[in-house]
Short mmCIF file of C-alpha atoms in Angstrom, two decimals:
data_model
loop_
_atom_site.label_atom_id
_atom_site.label_comp_id
_atom_site.label_asym_id
_atom_site.label_seq_id
_atom_site.Cartn_x
_atom_site.Cartn_y
_atom_site.Cartn_z
CA UNK A 1 0.00 0.00 0.00
CA UNK A 2 3.02 2.27 0.09
CA UNK A 3 3.63 2.09 -3.64
CA UNK A 4 1.62 4.50 -5.69
CA UNK A 5 0.50 3.62 -9.20
CA UNK A 6 2.69 4.81 -12.02
CA UNK A 7 0.18 7.07 -13.74
CA UNK A 8 1.46 10.25 -12.20
CA UNK A 9 4.91 10.69 -10.78
CA UNK A 10 6.76 13.89 -10.10
CA UNK A 11 9.52 14.47 -12.57
CA UNK A 12 13.21 14.79 -12.03
CA UNK A 13 14.21 17.79 -14.09
CA UNK A 14 17.09 17.29 -16.51
CA UNK A 15 18.28 19.09 -19.65
CA UNK A 16 16.14 16.72 -21.70
CA UNK A 17 12.90 17.20 -19.72
CA UNK A 18 9.98 18.87 -21.48
CA UNK A 19 8.07 20.47 -18.62
CA UNK A 20 4.46 21.47 -18.81
CA UNK A 21 1.87 22.50 -16.25
CA UNK A 22 0.36 19.55 -14.39
CA UNK A 23 -3.32 18.84 -14.78
CA UNK A 24 -5.39 21.16 -12.64
CA UNK A 25 -2.70 23.85 -12.66
CA UNK A 26 -3.48 27.06 -14.50
CA UNK A 27 -1.33 30.15 -14.96
CA UNK A 28 -3.27 33.31 -15.62
CA UNK A 29 -3.07 37.05 -15.30
CA UNK A 30 -5.10 38.36 -12.38
CA UNK A 31 -6.14 41.68 -13.87
CA UNK A 32 -7.86 42.90 -10.73
CA UNK A 33 -4.68 42.66 -8.71
CA UNK A 34 -2.26 43.24 -11.57
CA UNK A 35 -0.14 40.10 -11.27
CA UNK A 36 0.21 36.56 -12.48
CA UNK A 37 -1.28 33.78 -10.39
CA UNK A 38 -0.99 30.03 -10.42
CA UNK A 39 -4.33 28.39 -9.76
CA UNK A 40 -4.23 24.91 -8.26
CA UNK A 41 -6.85 22.83 -6.46
CA UNK A 42 -7.98 24.72 -3.35
CA UNK A 43 -5.19 27.29 -3.56
CA UNK A 44 -4.06 30.38 -5.41
CA UNK A 45 -0.31 30.91 -5.59
CA UNK A 46 1.70 34.00 -6.47
CA UNK A 47 4.80 33.05 -8.48
CA UNK A 48 7.57 35.63 -8.49
CA UNK A 49 8.64 37.26 -11.78
CA UNK A 50 11.27 34.68 -12.60
CA UNK A 51 8.93 31.79 -11.84
CA UNK A 52 6.26 33.37 -14.07
CA UNK A 53 8.74 33.61 -16.92
CA UNK A 54 9.74 29.99 -16.49
CA UNK A 55 6.16 28.76 -16.15
CA UNK A 56 5.20 30.56 -19.35
CA UNK A 57 7.91 28.58 -21.16
CA UNK A 58 6.61 25.27 -19.75
CA UNK A 59 4.29 24.59 -22.66
CA UNK A 60 5.11 20.94 -23.15
CA UNK A 61 6.92 21.75 -26.39
CA UNK A 62 10.31 22.99 -25.19
CA UNK A 63 13.08 21.03 -23.58
CA UNK A 64 14.91 22.50 -20.62
CA UNK A 65 17.89 22.97 -22.95
CA UNK A 66 15.75 25.08 -25.28
CA UNK A 67 14.34 27.08 -22.36
CA UNK A 68 17.82 27.82 -21.03
CA UNK A 69 18.98 28.91 -24.50
CA UNK A 70 16.02 31.27 -24.83
CA UNK A 71 16.63 32.85 -21.45
CA UNK A 72 20.38 33.01 -22.00
CA UNK A 73 19.79 34.92 -25.22
CA UNK A 74 17.22 37.21 -23.63
CA UNK A 75 19.42 38.13 -20.69
CA UNK A 76 22.75 37.78 -22.52
CA UNK A 77 24.00 35.32 -19.95
CA UNK A 78 26.04 32.19 -20.64
CA UNK A 79 23.71 29.13 -20.67
CA UNK A 80 26.12 27.08 -18.60
CA UNK A 81 25.98 29.71 -15.88
CA UNK A 82 22.19 30.05 -15.58
CA UNK A 83 21.36 26.44 -16.46
CA UNK A 84 21.91 24.97 -13.02
CA UNK A 85 19.80 27.67 -11.36
CA UNK A 86 16.98 27.17 -13.83
CA UNK A 87 16.97 23.42 -13.34
CA UNK A 88 16.87 23.94 -9.60
CA UNK A 89 13.92 26.30 -9.86
CA UNK A 90 12.07 23.96 -12.21
CA UNK A 91 12.71 21.11 -9.80
CA UNK A 92 11.21 23.23 -6.99
CA UNK A 93 8.11 23.84 -9.10
CA UNK A 94 7.91 20.16 -10.01
CA UNK A 95 8.31 19.11 -6.38
CA UNK A 96 5.38 21.36 -5.53
CA UNK A 97 3.33 19.40 -8.05
CA UNK A 98 2.96 22.22 -10.59
CA UNK A 99 4.96 20.63 -13.42
CA UNK A 100 5.05 17.28 -15.15
CA UNK A 101 7.29 15.99 -17.89
CA UNK A 102 5.46 16.60 -21.15
CA UNK A 103 7.79 14.29 -23.08
CA UNK A 104 6.39 11.33 -21.14
CA UNK A 105 2.74 12.16 -21.73
CA UNK A 106 0.67 10.27 -24.28
CA UNK B 1 13.41 30.30 -0.98
CA UNK B 2 10.18 29.31 -2.66
CA UNK B 3 9.38 30.83 -6.02
CA UNK B 4 5.71 30.88 -5.17
CA UNK B 5 3.76 32.17 -2.23
CA UNK B 6 0.44 30.81 -1.09
CA UNK B 7 -2.03 33.63 -1.50
CA UNK B 8 -4.56 32.07 0.80
CA UNK B 9 -2.30 32.73 3.72
CA UNK B 10 -2.06 36.21 5.13
CA UNK B 11 0.63 37.18 2.61
CA UNK B 12 -1.94 38.83 0.44
CA UNK B 13 -1.46 42.58 0.91
CA UNK B 14 -4.95 43.66 -0.04
CA UNK B 15 -6.58 41.02 2.15
CA UNK B 16 -4.43 41.82 5.11
CA UNK B 17 -5.39 45.37 5.97
CA UNK B 18 -4.62 47.37 9.05
CA UNK B 19 -7.57 46.24 11.01
CA UNK B 20 -6.78 47.44 14.48
CA UNK B 21 -9.41 48.84 16.77
CA UNK B 22 -9.11 52.45 15.74
CA UNK B 23 -9.42 51.70 12.06
CA UNK B 24 -12.50 49.56 12.25
CA UNK B 25 -14.38 51.98 14.40
CA UNK B 26 -14.48 54.44 11.56
CA UNK B 27 -17.38 54.58 9.09
CA UNK B 28 -17.80 51.06 7.79
CA UNK B 29 -17.85 51.99 4.11
CA UNK B 30 -14.36 53.36 3.68
CA UNK B 31 -12.76 51.04 6.19
CA UNK B 32 -14.36 47.85 4.96
CA UNK B 33 -13.25 48.71 1.46
CA UNK B 34 -9.77 47.71 2.60
CA UNK B 35 -10.91 44.11 2.60
CA UNK B 36 -10.19 42.85 -0.87
CA UNK B 37 -12.56 40.54 -2.66
CA UNK B 38 -11.73 36.90 -1.81
CA UNK B 39 -9.83 34.84 -4.36
CA UNK B 40 -12.15 31.86 -4.01
CA UNK B 41 -15.86 31.58 -3.37
CA UNK B 42 -18.01 28.62 -2.32
CA UNK B 43 -21.27 28.30 -4.24
CA UNK B 44 -23.86 26.09 -2.59
CA UNK B 45 -26.02 25.43 -5.62
CA UNK B 46 -28.62 23.36 -3.78
CA UNK B 47 -29.30 21.73 -0.45
CA UNK B 48 -30.76 18.66 -2.16
CA UNK B 49 -28.57 15.58 -1.75
CA UNK B 50 -29.15 11.83 -1.94
CA UNK B 51 -26.78 11.29 0.97
CA UNK B 52 -27.82 11.93 4.57
CA UNK B 53 -24.49 12.37 6.35
CA UNK B 54 -25.07 13.21 10.00
CA UNK B 55 -22.35 15.91 9.98
CA UNK B 56 -23.55 17.79 6.91
CA UNK B 57 -22.44 21.42 6.88
CA UNK B 58 -25.81 22.57 5.54
CA UNK B 59 -28.16 24.28 7.99
CA UNK B 60 -30.83 22.24 9.77
CA UNK B 61 -33.39 24.44 8.01
CA UNK B 62 -32.52 23.61 4.43
CA UNK B 63 -33.53 25.57 1.37
CA UNK B 64 -36.24 23.98 -0.78
CA UNK B 65 -35.70 23.54 -4.52
CA UNK B 66 -38.32 26.18 -5.25
CA UNK B 67 -36.18 28.85 -3.54
CA UNK B 68 -32.99 28.01 -5.43
CA UNK B 69 -31.47 30.55 -7.77
CA UNK B 70 -32.33 29.88 -11.40
CA UNK B 71 -29.73 29.04 -14.03
CA UNK B 72 -29.75 32.65 -15.23
CA UNK B 73 -29.37 33.96 -11.72
CA UNK B 74 -26.36 31.72 -11.06
CA UNK B 75 -24.84 32.80 -14.37
CA UNK B 76 -25.22 36.43 -13.37
CA UNK B 77 -23.59 35.60 -10.04
CA UNK B 78 -20.66 34.02 -11.92
CA UNK B 79 -20.38 37.07 -14.21
CA UNK B 80 -20.29 39.35 -11.21
CA UNK B 81 -17.73 37.22 -9.34
CA UNK B 82 -15.38 37.18 -12.33
CA UNK B 83 -15.85 40.91 -12.81
CA UNK B 84 -14.86 41.81 -9.24
CA UNK B 85 -11.76 39.59 -9.28
CA UNK B 86 -12.72 36.21 -7.85
CA UNK B 87 -10.44 33.55 -9.40
CA UNK B 88 -11.79 30.23 -8.16
CA UNK B 89 -15.29 28.92 -7.64
CA UNK B 90 -16.18 25.79 -5.72
CA UNK B 91 -19.49 24.29 -6.81
CA UNK B 92 -20.91 22.60 -3.76
CA UNK B 93 -24.21 21.83 -2.10
CA UNK B 94 -25.99 19.71 -1.01
CA UNK B 95 -25.11 17.77 -4.05
CA UNK B 96 -24.27 20.19 -6.88
CA UNK B 97 -24.91 17.57 -9.58
CA UNK B 98 -28.52 17.38 -8.39
CA UNK B 99 -28.87 20.60 -10.40
CA UNK B 100 -29.75 19.78 -14.00
CA UNK B 101 -27.76 22.82 -15.14
CA UNK B 102 -24.45 21.85 -13.53
CA UNK B 103 -22.63 21.36 -16.85
CA UNK B 104 -23.97 24.66 -18.14
CA UNK B 105 -22.82 26.48 -15.01
CA UNK B 106 -19.35 24.91 -15.12
CA UNK B 107 -19.03 25.89 -18.77
CA UNK B 108 -20.15 29.43 -18.04
CA UNK B 109 -17.61 29.75 -15.23
CA UNK B 110 -14.81 28.30 -17.37
CA UNK B 111 -15.59 30.73 -20.16
CA UNK B 112 -15.15 33.52 -17.62
CA UNK B 113 -11.69 32.09 -16.85
CA UNK B 114 -12.78 31.04 -13.36
CA UNK B 115 -11.01 27.99 -11.98
CA UNK B 116 -13.82 25.53 -11.33
CA UNK B 117 -13.91 22.90 -8.62
CA UNK B 118 -16.73 20.42 -8.09
CA UNK B 119 -17.28 19.23 -4.52
CA UNK B 120 -19.48 16.19 -4.91
CA UNK B 121 -20.72 12.96 -3.34
CA UNK B 122 -20.39 11.54 -6.89
CA UNK B 123 -23.33 9.15 -6.53
CA UNK B 124 -25.47 10.90 -9.16
CA UNK B 125 -22.73 11.05 -11.79
CA UNK B 126 -22.67 8.96 -14.94
CA UNK B 127 -19.62 8.51 -17.14
CA UNK B 128 -21.25 10.77 -19.75
CA UNK B 129 -22.06 13.48 -17.25
CA UNK B 130 -18.52 13.50 -15.90
CA UNK B 131 -17.11 13.67 -19.41
CA UNK B 132 -19.43 16.58 -20.20
CA UNK B 133 -18.20 18.35 -17.06
CA UNK B 134 -14.58 17.77 -18.06
CA UNK B 135 -15.31 19.05 -21.56
CA UNK B 136 -17.01 22.10 -20.05
CA UNK B 137 -13.69 23.00 -18.44
CA UNK B 138 -13.96 21.55 -14.96
CA UNK B 139 -10.50 21.98 -13.41
CA UNK B 140 -10.75 19.73 -10.39
CA UNK B 141 -13.11 17.29 -8.72
CA UNK B 142 -13.38 16.58 -5.03
CA UNK B 143 -15.20 13.38 -4.08
CA UNK B 144 -16.36 12.69 -0.54
CA UNK B 145 -15.75 9.32 1.05
CA UNK B 146 -17.36 8.27 4.31
CA UNK B 147 -15.04 5.37 5.10
CA UNK B 148 -12.65 2.90 3.50
CA UNK B 149 -15.18 0.09 3.03
CA UNK B 150 -18.80 -0.07 1.99
CA UNK B 151 -20.25 -1.29 5.27
CA UNK B 152 -19.38 1.73 7.34
CA UNK B 153 -19.27 4.24 4.48
CA UNK B 154 -22.80 3.46 3.29
CA UNK B 155 -24.09 3.53 6.86
CA UNK B 156 -22.61 6.99 7.49
CA UNK B 157 -23.93 8.37 4.21
CA UNK B 158 -27.27 6.63 4.63
CA UNK B 159 -27.10 5.60 0.98
CA UNK B 160 -26.94 2.03 -0.26
CA UNK B 161 -24.08 1.18 -2.66
CA UNK B 162 -22.78 4.73 -2.44
CA UNK B 163 -19.21 3.70 -1.67
CA UNK B 164 -18.90 1.42 -4.70
CA UNK B 165 -20.35 4.15 -6.91
CA UNK B 166 -17.82 6.69 -5.61
CA UNK B 167 -14.93 4.35 -6.38
CA UNK B 168 -16.28 3.96 -9.92
CA UNK B 169 -16.55 7.73 -10.44
CA UNK B 170 -13.02 8.19 -9.08
CA UNK B 171 -11.80 5.76 -11.76
CA UNK B 172 -13.61 7.75 -14.45
CA UNK B 173 -12.02 10.93 -13.14
CA UNK B 174 -8.62 9.31 -13.64
CA UNK B 175 -9.52 8.17 -17.15
CA UNK B 176 -10.63 11.71 -18.01
CA UNK B 177 -7.44 13.14 -16.48
CA UNK B 178 -9.40 15.25 -13.99
CA UNK B 179 -7.39 16.24 -10.92
CA UNK B 180 -8.89 14.40 -7.98
CA UNK B 181 -9.12 15.17 -4.30
CA UNK B 182 -10.52 12.68 -1.81
CA UNK B 183 -12.51 14.41 0.88
CA UNK B 184 -12.70 12.36 4.05
CA UNK B 185 -14.66 13.72 6.97
CA UNK B 186 -13.47 11.99 10.12
CA UNK B 187 -15.17 11.26 13.44
CA UNK B 188 -15.17 8.66 16.18
CA UNK B 189 -16.90 6.01 14.08
CA UNK B 190 -14.51 6.11 11.12
CA UNK B 191 -11.22 7.44 12.52
CA UNK B 192 -9.92 3.91 12.99
CA UNK B 193 -10.09 3.54 9.18
CA UNK B 194 -7.82 6.52 8.56
CA UNK B 195 -4.81 4.47 7.52
CA UNK B 196 -6.87 2.50 5.00
CA UNK B 197 -8.62 5.64 3.72
CA UNK B 198 -5.22 7.15 2.92
CA UNK B 199 -4.22 3.89 1.20
CA UNK B 200 -7.48 3.99 -0.75
CA UNK B 201 -6.69 7.52 -1.97
CA UNK B 202 -3.25 6.36 -3.12
CA UNK B 203 -4.75 3.33 -4.86
CA UNK B 204 -7.20 5.48 -6.81
CA UNK B 205 -4.28 7.78 -7.78
CA UNK B 206 -5.81 10.85 -6.18
CA UNK B 207 -3.71 14.01 -6.18
CA UNK B 208 -4.82 15.17 -2.77
CA UNK B 209 -6.71 14.06 0.28
CA UNK B 210 -8.45 16.34 2.71
CA UNK B 211 -8.74 14.70 6.09
CA UNK B 212 -11.14 16.92 7.94
CA UNK B 213 -12.30 16.18 11.42
CA UNK B 214 -15.93 17.10 11.93
CA UNK B 215 -16.60 20.65 13.05
CA UNK B 216 -19.59 20.84 15.32
CA UNK B 217 -22.28 23.09 13.86
CA UNK B 218 -25.77 22.37 12.61
CA UNK B 219 -26.20 18.69 11.86
CA UNK B 220 -22.88 17.74 13.39
CA UNK B 221 -23.80 19.51 16.62
CA UNK B 222 -27.04 17.51 16.71
CA UNK B 223 -24.93 14.36 16.26
CA UNK B 224 -22.01 15.35 18.43
CA UNK B 225 -22.34 12.46 20.89
CA UNK B 226 -22.21 9.95 18.03
CA UNK B 227 -19.29 11.67 16.29
CA UNK B 228 -16.91 13.05 18.93
CA UNK B 229 -13.55 11.26 18.72
CA UNK B 230 -11.57 10.16 21.73
CA UNK B 231 -8.36 11.95 22.57
CA UNK B 232 -6.53 8.70 21.97
CA UNK B 233 -8.01 8.40 18.46
CA UNK B 234 -6.91 11.93 17.65
CA UNK B 235 -3.38 11.33 18.78
CA UNK B 236 -3.17 8.22 16.65
CA UNK B 237 -4.69 10.04 13.67
CA UNK B 238 -2.16 12.85 13.95
CA UNK B 239 0.62 10.32 14.05
CA UNK B 240 -0.76 8.46 11.00
CA UNK B 241 -0.99 11.72 9.04
CA UNK B 242 2.52 12.79 9.96
CA UNK B 243 3.98 9.49 8.85
CA UNK B 244 1.91 9.42 5.66
CA UNK B 245 3.07 12.93 4.73
CA UNK B 246 6.67 11.77 4.80
CA UNK B 247 6.00 8.47 3.06
CA UNK B 248 3.77 9.95 0.35
CA UNK B 249 5.67 13.15 -0.38
CA UNK B 250 5.33 13.84 -4.07
CA UNK B 251 2.58 11.23 -4.41
CA UNK B 252 -0.36 12.44 -2.35
CA UNK B 253 -0.84 15.88 -0.79
CA UNK B 254 -2.48 15.66 2.60
CA UNK B 255 -4.54 18.41 4.21
CA UNK B 256 -5.42 17.72 7.82
CA UNK B 257 -8.02 19.65 9.80
CA UNK B 258 -7.95 18.86 13.49
CA UNK B 259 -10.99 19.25 15.72
CA UNK B 260 -10.78 22.12 18.14
CA UNK B 261 -12.65 20.84 21.17
CA UNK B 262 -9.47 19.23 22.45
CA UNK B 263 -7.17 22.07 21.47
CA UNK B 264 -5.86 24.91 23.63
CA UNK B 265 -6.03 27.56 20.96
CA UNK B 266 -9.07 28.15 18.76
CA UNK B 267 -8.88 27.84 14.99
CA UNK B 268 -8.57 30.94 12.82
CA UNK B 269 -12.03 30.25 11.54
CA UNK B 270 -12.54 31.22 7.88
CA UNK B 271 -9.22 33.08 8.15
CA UNK B 272 -11.12 35.63 10.21
CA UNK B 273 -14.72 36.78 9.72
CA UNK B 274 -15.17 38.66 6.45
CA UNK B 275 -11.47 38.67 5.65
CA UNK B 276 -10.93 36.18 2.83
CA UNK B 277 -14.01 34.04 2.34
CA UNK B 278 -17.67 34.15 1.50
CA UNK B 279 -20.19 31.66 0.24
CA UNK B 280 -23.50 31.95 -1.54
CA UNK B 281 -26.44 29.79 -0.44
CA UNK B 282 -28.91 28.05 -2.79
CA UNK B 283 -31.29 31.00 -2.48
CA UNK B 284 -28.51 33.54 -3.05
CA UNK B 285 -27.66 34.74 0.45
CA UNK B 286 -24.07 35.93 0.78
CA UNK B 287 -22.54 34.57 4.00
CA UNK B 288 -19.17 35.04 5.72
CA UNK B 289 -19.15 31.30 6.48
CA UNK B 290 -21.41 28.41 5.50
CA UNK B 291 -22.60 28.07 9.10
CA UNK B 292 -23.19 31.79 9.63
CA UNK B 293 -26.97 31.51 9.52
CA UNK B 294 -26.81 29.63 12.82
CA UNK B 295 -26.12 33.06 14.35
CA UNK B 296 -29.75 34.00 14.49
CA UNK B 297 -29.46 37.72 15.17
CA UNK B 298 -27.66 38.53 11.94
CA UNK B 299 -29.39 39.46 8.69
CA UNK B 300 -27.73 38.29 5.50
CA UNK B 301 -28.33 39.97 2.18
CA UNK B 302 -29.05 38.05 -1.01
CA UNK B 303 -27.83 38.47 -4.56
CA UNK B 304 -31.54 38.97 -5.22
CA UNK B 305 -31.43 42.20 -3.21
CA UNK B 306 -30.66 45.43 -5.02
CA UNK B 307 -27.07 45.32 -3.78
CA UNK B 308 -24.06 44.03 -5.68
CA UNK B 309 -22.01 41.19 -4.23
CA UNK B 310 -19.08 43.58 -3.77
CA UNK B 311 -21.34 45.99 -1.85
CA UNK B 312 -22.56 43.19 0.40
CA UNK B 313 -18.96 42.10 1.06
CA UNK B 314 -17.73 45.60 1.84
CA UNK B 315 -20.68 47.26 3.45
CA UNK B 316 -23.30 44.89 4.84
CA UNK B 317 -23.77 44.91 8.59
CA UNK B 318 -23.37 41.13 8.86
CA UNK B 319 -19.92 41.15 7.24
CA UNK B 320 -18.74 44.12 9.28
CA UNK B 321 -20.08 42.98 12.63
CA UNK B 322 -17.12 40.71 13.47
CA UNK B 323 -14.48 42.01 11.11
CA UNK B 324 -11.06 42.77 12.50
CA UNK B 325 -10.67 43.02 16.28
CA UNK B 326 -12.63 46.11 17.31
CA UNK B 327 -15.75 44.16 18.27
CA UNK B 328 -13.96 41.88 20.72
CA UNK B 329 -14.74 41.91 24.43
CA UNK B 330 -12.25 40.56 26.98
CA UNK B 331 -10.42 38.22 27.21
CA UNK B 332 -9.94 38.49 23.42
CA UNK B 333 -9.41 42.26 23.31
CA UNK B 334 -6.17 42.27 25.27
CA UNK B 335 -5.01 38.88 23.97
CA UNK B 336 -1.67 38.70 22.19
CA UNK B 337 -3.17 36.22 19.73
CA UNK B 338 -6.17 38.30 18.70
CA UNK B 339 -4.77 39.01 15.24
CA UNK B 340 -3.67 35.41 14.85
CA UNK B 341 -6.89 33.52 15.52
CA UNK B 342 -9.39 36.43 15.63
CA UNK B 343 -10.99 34.89 18.70
CA UNK B 344 -11.81 31.60 16.97
CA UNK B 345 -15.19 30.78 15.53
CA UNK B 346 -18.22 33.06 15.91
CA UNK B 347 -20.73 30.32 15.11
CA UNK B 348 -19.25 28.05 17.75
CA UNK B 349 -19.24 30.87 20.30
CA UNK B 350 -22.90 31.50 19.54
CA UNK B 351 -23.88 27.83 19.61
CA UNK B 352 -22.16 27.09 22.90
CA UNK B 353 -22.46 30.39 24.79
CA UNK B 354 -25.44 32.12 23.22
CA UNK B 355 -23.32 35.12 22.17
CA UNK B 356 -21.32 35.24 18.97
CA UNK B 357 -18.86 37.82 20.35
CA UNK B 358 -17.84 35.66 23.28
CA UNK B 359 -14.50 33.91 23.18
CA UNK B 360 -14.79 30.64 21.30
CA UNK B 361 -14.93 27.95 24.03
CA UNK B 362 -12.27 26.07 22.06
CA UNK B 363 -9.86 28.68 23.47
CA UNK B 364 -8.20 27.87 26.78
CA UNK B 365 -8.97 31.45 27.90
CA UNK B 366 -12.71 30.87 27.66
CA UNK B 367 -14.37 30.19 31.02
CA UNK B 368 -16.20 27.32 29.30
CA UNK B 369 -13.09 25.66 27.92
CA UNK B 370 -12.59 23.03 30.61
CA UNK B 371 -16.25 22.00 30.65
CA UNK B 372 -16.18 21.71 26.84
CA UNK B 373 -13.13 19.48 27.05
CA UNK B 374 -14.75 17.31 29.72
CA UNK B 375 -17.98 17.09 27.77
CA UNK B 376 -16.13 16.05 24.60
CA UNK B 377 -14.22 13.38 26.50
CA UNK B 378 -17.40 12.06 28.13
CA UNK B 379 -19.34 11.99 24.87
CA UNK B 380 -16.47 10.22 23.14
CA UNK B 381 -16.40 7.55 25.87
CA UNK B 382 -20.12 7.13 26.47
CA UNK B 383 -21.98 8.65 23.53
CA UNK B 384 -24.64 6.78 21.62
CA UNK B 385 -23.51 5.50 18.23
CA UNK B 386 -26.81 6.05 16.45
CA UNK B 387 -26.91 8.89 13.94
CA UNK B 388 -29.59 11.43 13.27
CA UNK B 389 -29.61 11.47 9.48
CA UNK B 390 -29.81 14.74 7.64
CA UNK B 391 -32.98 15.32 5.66
CA UNK B 392 -35.55 17.99 4.88
CA UNK B 393 -37.79 16.95 7.76
CA UNK B 394 -35.42 17.87 10.56
CA UNK B 395 -33.55 14.56 10.77
CA UNK B 396 -34.33 10.87 11.26
CA UNK B 397 -32.84 8.74 14.00
CA UNK B 398 -30.96 5.71 12.72
CA UNK B 399 -32.62 2.35 13.39
CA UNK B 400 -31.14 0.20 16.13
CA UNK B 401 -28.20 -1.66 14.60
CA UNK B 402 -28.99 -5.25 13.77
CA UNK B 403 -25.33 -6.08 13.96
CA UNK B 404 -22.32 -4.42 15.46
CA UNK B 405 -20.93 -1.87 13.02
#
């Protein structure tokens, strides 16, 4: 009874992962309060600016490598320098249940 | 450092105003306007329900179908909620799927970009209906379970074959990729199944489980002697939850609501009266808490009145009566915790002391605290096991058990 079924496991973020928002997780602009919010079952979360930028890239079509390249170009930073930080932040978001690996979805 | 903050906590600047004494004693209009519109709202579409759970959160005096808001009225409510900045709506009841327009209302809410949650007993759902709800944009489904096996679960719900039906609907939810929360209301007669209820939630691949000990208002207060857990049961339950949280990290999120009769500090009920929550009843009354109508000297305005929902939230007497801390008598007024728990629960204070502004007897500073604790312990040891089932005729006492449950 301690083993969960395999249908839904949190991902371990690597350069090859293709993150996307988990089911039941929605990112939207809260116009009333002028900020982005992450809507999840029974809670409303406020991602910070960097998290919003990352979450917007988690569309299930980009690998982490591609995301890092995009951000490296945008902020003219070397990918190898920001890559580790980005993976760590994505892992945080995945551990909170907000992201799944889109490359493993049917 | 977490990249996200939980907005339902007090981190929300606009929902966390300066609500000291001096401020709230000003004219209610301008001061109350500091209280931002809640992010999430509970919509009780109907009080009709095929289940008869003895701890139902609906009032004893339930609303008849003829008084329920129409489809168009609910749609206007949804329009208004989206307009004023509500982000999430919880469709609840009674049983929300007893409304024939549930799919239409979910679709309307989704089209307004509202995050929609269905809080259901599941027993009226068909595969087609659930698929239609998913297609209409339902974001999350929360299914109640009364136990881990049919014998006890169907007895608590007063509905034959309900448990098996719920398991079937949970499977459909998985097939349709709907996020699923198991809602388990716990009390003396099912707490010993907690471990297996958690295992059941894992087996059905639920995302979350809410383990909520009964709170004693309305029907649950009527049934308190049959429901009150023993202190020993609670300690074991807390231990089970703590171990499960470690074991199931990343697999199943666990929310745990402990009962307050045995606690020393009262709960921060509703996050504080009129601070971050309201619900709308089947007939359209806007309430600071789903039990608020048990406080019989308050008048609650309806969406059918000529006031907007935002006006009712900001300006109505019922919402402002217990906002902030200015209304508090002693011992709350000079208490260091008054901005932490806001004096506990107003409905409980009213039910147990006759005055809603008294200190919640769950608080150790209440003169009634010790007698409440003793009463809970005595009821847990000696209380009758028979339920008074919830229904529209004021409740029906369970038949004498033919076998030991």
